[in-house]
Amino acid sequence: MIEKEVVLEVKNLKKYFPASHKRVLKAVDDVSFTIHKGETFGIVGESGCGKTTCGKTCTGILTKTDGQVLYQGKDVHQMSKAERNAFTQKVQTIFQDPYASLDPHQKVYQIVSEGMRIHHLTKSKEEEQKRVMELLEMVGLNAEHATRNVHEFSGGQRQRIGIARALAVNPEFLFCDEPISALDVSIQAQIMNLLMTLQKERHLTMLFIAHDLAMVKHISDNIGVMYLGKLVEISPAAELYEKPYHPYTQALLESIPIADPDLAKSRGRHFLTGDVPSPIDPPKGCRFCGRCSKCMDICREVRPELKEVSEGHQVACHLYND
Ligand code: SF4
C-alpha cells in the first residue's frame, strides 16, 4: 500500500479566549485531525461551533492556546521568519465574504499581482502582466477585468478575484473559510466547481469550512463534524453521508432536502431543536446533551471521546461504547 504524504497534522489543538468575569471561551477544545497531500478535509458545523477559529489557528492566522499544528512537519506556531515567509506563500486563504476581504477601490490587477511582488515570483513587468491575465482566465474572468475596480463586480466575480489572488503565489494549500456562504445560491455551484477543478489541476490540499453538509459533499475526501469546539465525528466523506453515527451528524443530514423519497424515508427523522449552547460554560458531559433525543444519564456526566467505529471513521458518542 502506498503511504500517503501528511501535509497538515493537528494534534489536540485548543484555542481559548478570555471572557467576562474571568471565564474562558473554549472555541476549539482538543481537536485532532490529519490532511494528506491533494486531499480536502471539510469541517462542518453550525455558526459559533468554532470551525473558523479552528481553521484560522491551523493556518497560523491565530495563535494557539495548546496542542500542536504541523505543516509538512514544521510547527506552524513556532516558525522562524524565513519559514513563516515560505508558509504564507504556500498556504493561502479564500475568505467567506468577498465584499469584506477585497478593497473595493483597488484595481483587480493590483490585487492579483500584489502577492507575486511580495514573494518576488516574476522577473519582469511583462511576465507579471502575462501571469495576471492567465490567472484571470483560469478563474473565468478576462483581461478587460484587470483594469476595473473591485466595486464594479458582483459577489461571485469578487470571489473569483479572491481565488485568483490566492493562486497568484502558487500555493500548495488552500484554507477555504466558507467561500460560498455569502454568495447567491445560483452562484455557489459555479464557485464550488471552479475550486474542485483548480484543486485537481494544481494538486492542491485543502481545508474547507462550511456550515452545512451539502456544501462539502462533493469536494471533501474526509469530513469532521464540529459541535461546540469539539469534533464529534470524523469520517471519509462518502461514508458519512451513507452511515452517519453521531446524532448531531444525523440531524445535520436531516436538514438537507433529499430528492430520493426512499432514501429520505430510510434516514429516519432526527430533528435539530434549540440553539448551540455557549462555549463559555459547556455542559459537563456530552456537549450535545441538551439537544439530543437519545441523551442518557451517562451523557450528562461523562464526556464521550472519539472512538474508531470503522477504518478512518471515528465518533464521540456513548451510544457506540462497547
Ligand atoms: Fe446524544 Fe449521549 Fe451520544 Fe451525546 S453521547 S450524542 S447525548 S447519545
PDB file of C-alpha atoms in Angstrom, residues 5-15 27-37 39-44 49-60 66-74 76-77 91 173-176 205-210 220-227 229-236 306 308 312-314:
ATOM      1  CA  GLU A   5       2.001  12.104   2.487  1.00  0.00           C
ATOM      2  CA  VAL A   6       0.738  14.047   5.502  1.00  0.00           C
ATOM      3  CA  VAL A   7       0.571  17.790   4.847  1.00  0.00           C
ATOM      4  CA  LEU A   8      -1.250  19.109   7.917  1.00  0.00           C
ATOM      5  CA  GLU A   9      -1.293  17.368  11.260  1.00  0.00           C
ATOM      6  CA  VAL A  10      -3.394  18.877  14.038  1.00  0.00           C
ATOM      7  CA  LYS A  11      -2.802  17.409  17.490  1.00  0.00           C
ATOM      8  CA  ASN A  12      -5.001  18.186  20.494  1.00  0.00           C
ATOM      9  CA  LEU A  13      -5.415  21.793  19.376  1.00  0.00           C
ATOM     10  CA  LYS A  14      -7.004  24.233  21.812  1.00  0.00           C
ATOM     11  CA  LYS A  15      -7.900  27.852  21.242  1.00  0.00           C
ATOM     12  CA  ALA A  27     -13.721  27.981  20.906  1.00  0.00           C
ATOM     13  CA  VAL A  28     -11.598  24.977  19.915  1.00  0.00           C
ATOM     14  CA  ASP A  29     -11.160  22.329  22.571  1.00  0.00           C
ATOM     15  CA  ASP A  30      -8.821  19.400  21.963  1.00  0.00           C
ATOM     16  CA  VAL A  31      -9.209  18.892  18.233  1.00  0.00           C
ATOM     17  CA  SER A  32      -7.072  16.462  16.210  1.00  0.00           C
ATOM     18  CA  PHE A  33      -7.108  15.561  12.519  1.00  0.00           C
ATOM     19  CA  THR A  34      -4.768  14.966   9.583  1.00  0.00           C
ATOM     20  CA  ILE A  35      -4.885  16.133   5.958  1.00  0.00           C
ATOM     21  CA  HIS A  36      -2.977  14.237   3.263  1.00  0.00           C
ATOM     22  CA  LYS A  37      -1.465  15.733   0.121  1.00  0.00           C
ATOM     23  CA  GLU A  39      -6.956  15.842  -0.282  1.00  0.00           C
ATOM     24  CA  THR A  40      -9.669  18.072   1.154  1.00  0.00           C
ATOM     25  CA  PHE A  41     -10.741  17.952   4.776  1.00  0.00           C
ATOM     26  CA  GLY A  42     -14.122  19.574   5.345  1.00  0.00           C
ATOM     27  CA  ILE A  43     -15.141  20.929   8.744  1.00  0.00           C
ATOM     28  CA  VAL A  44     -18.876  21.354   9.182  1.00  0.00           C
ATOM     29  CA  CYS A  49     -19.169  25.943  16.771  1.00  0.00           C
ATOM     30  CA  GLY A  50     -15.536  27.050  16.412  1.00  0.00           C
ATOM     31  CA  LYS A  51     -14.856  25.834  12.868  1.00  0.00           C
ATOM     32  CA  THR A  52     -13.492  29.131  11.513  1.00  0.00           C
ATOM     33  CA  THR A  53     -11.398  29.682  14.650  1.00  0.00           C
ATOM     34  CA  CYS A  54     -10.050  26.157  14.176  1.00  0.00           C
ATOM     35  CA  GLY A  55      -9.119  26.899  10.541  1.00  0.00           C
ATOM     36  CA  LYS A  56      -7.506  30.221  11.452  1.00  0.00           C
ATOM     37  CA  THR A  57      -5.486  28.603  14.244  1.00  0.00           C
ATOM     38  CA  CYS A  58      -4.383  25.756  11.959  1.00  0.00           C
ATOM     39  CA  THR A  59      -3.121  28.225   9.372  1.00  0.00           C
ATOM     40  CA  GLY A  60      -1.315  30.448  11.881  1.00  0.00           C
ATOM     41  CA  ASP A  66      -2.351  24.473  23.490  1.00  0.00           C
ATOM     42  CA  GLY A  67      -1.686  21.480  21.270  1.00  0.00           C
ATOM     43  CA  GLN A  68       0.273  21.477  18.029  1.00  0.00           C
ATOM     44  CA  VAL A  69      -0.238  22.131  14.323  1.00  0.00           C
ATOM     45  CA  LEU A  70       2.406  20.718  11.992  1.00  0.00           C
ATOM     46  CA  TYR A  71       2.588  21.778   8.344  1.00  0.00           C
ATOM     47  CA  GLN A  72       4.897  19.412   6.482  1.00  0.00           C
ATOM     48  CA  GLY A  73       6.407  18.538   9.853  1.00  0.00           C
ATOM     49  CA  LYS A  74       7.028  22.162  10.933  1.00  0.00           C
ATOM     50  CA  VAL A  76       3.004  26.442  12.441  1.00  0.00           C
ATOM     51  CA  HIS A  77       3.191  28.452  15.668  1.00  0.00           C
ATOM     52  CA  VAL A  91      -0.806  28.431   2.428  1.00  0.00           C
ATOM     53  CA  PHE A 173      -2.632  24.510   0.424  1.00  0.00           C
ATOM     54  CA  LEU A 174      -5.903  26.449   0.431  1.00  0.00           C
ATOM     55  CA  PHE A 175      -7.840  27.308   3.564  1.00  0.00           C
ATOM     56  CA  CYS A 176     -11.371  27.927   2.267  1.00  0.00           C
ATOM     57  CA  THR A 205      -4.519  20.276  -0.449  1.00  0.00           C
ATOM     58  CA  MET A 206      -7.495  21.995   1.186  1.00  0.00           C
ATOM     59  CA  LEU A 207      -9.146  22.708   4.500  1.00  0.00           C
ATOM     60  CA  PHE A 208     -12.731  23.607   3.676  1.00  0.00           C
ATOM     61  CA  ILE A 209     -15.067  25.145   6.259  1.00  0.00           C
ATOM     62  CA  ALA A 210     -18.840  25.075   5.739  1.00  0.00           C
ATOM     63  CA  SER A 220     -14.210  16.613   0.610  1.00  0.00           C
ATOM     64  CA  ASP A 221     -12.252  13.391   0.986  1.00  0.00           C
ATOM     65  CA  ASN A 222     -12.768  13.410   4.737  1.00  0.00           C
ATOM     66  CA  ILE A 223     -15.128  15.410   6.907  1.00  0.00           C
ATOM     67  CA  GLY A 224     -15.045  16.461  10.550  1.00  0.00           C
ATOM     68  CA  VAL A 225     -18.329  17.431  12.186  1.00  0.00           C
ATOM     69  CA  MET A 226     -17.775  20.089  14.846  1.00  0.00           C
ATOM     70  CA  TYR A 227     -20.002  20.887  17.772  1.00  0.00           C
ATOM     71  CA  GLY A 229     -15.450  23.360  19.934  1.00  0.00           C
ATOM     72  CA  LYS A 230     -15.127  19.590  19.530  1.00  0.00           C
ATOM     73  CA  LEU A 231     -15.017  17.245  16.565  1.00  0.00           C
ATOM     74  CA  VAL A 232     -17.806  14.761  17.297  1.00  0.00           C
ATOM     75  CA  GLU A 233     -17.405  12.652  14.146  1.00  0.00           C
ATOM     76  CA  ILE A 234     -14.616  12.262  11.579  1.00  0.00           C
ATOM     77  CA  SER A 235     -15.187  10.102   8.518  1.00  0.00           C
ATOM     78  CA  PRO A 236     -14.367   9.518   4.873  1.00  0.00           C
ATOM     79  CA  LEU A 306     -13.677   9.887  19.731  1.00  0.00           C
ATOM     80  CA  GLU A 308     -12.982   4.345  15.764  1.00  0.00           C
ATOM     81  CA  GLY A 312     -10.927   6.131   9.332  1.00  0.00           C
ATOM     82  CA  HIS A 313     -14.363   6.722  10.852  1.00  0.00           C
ATOM     83  CA  GLN A 314     -14.449   7.998  14.440  1.00  0.00           C
TER      84      GLN A 314
END
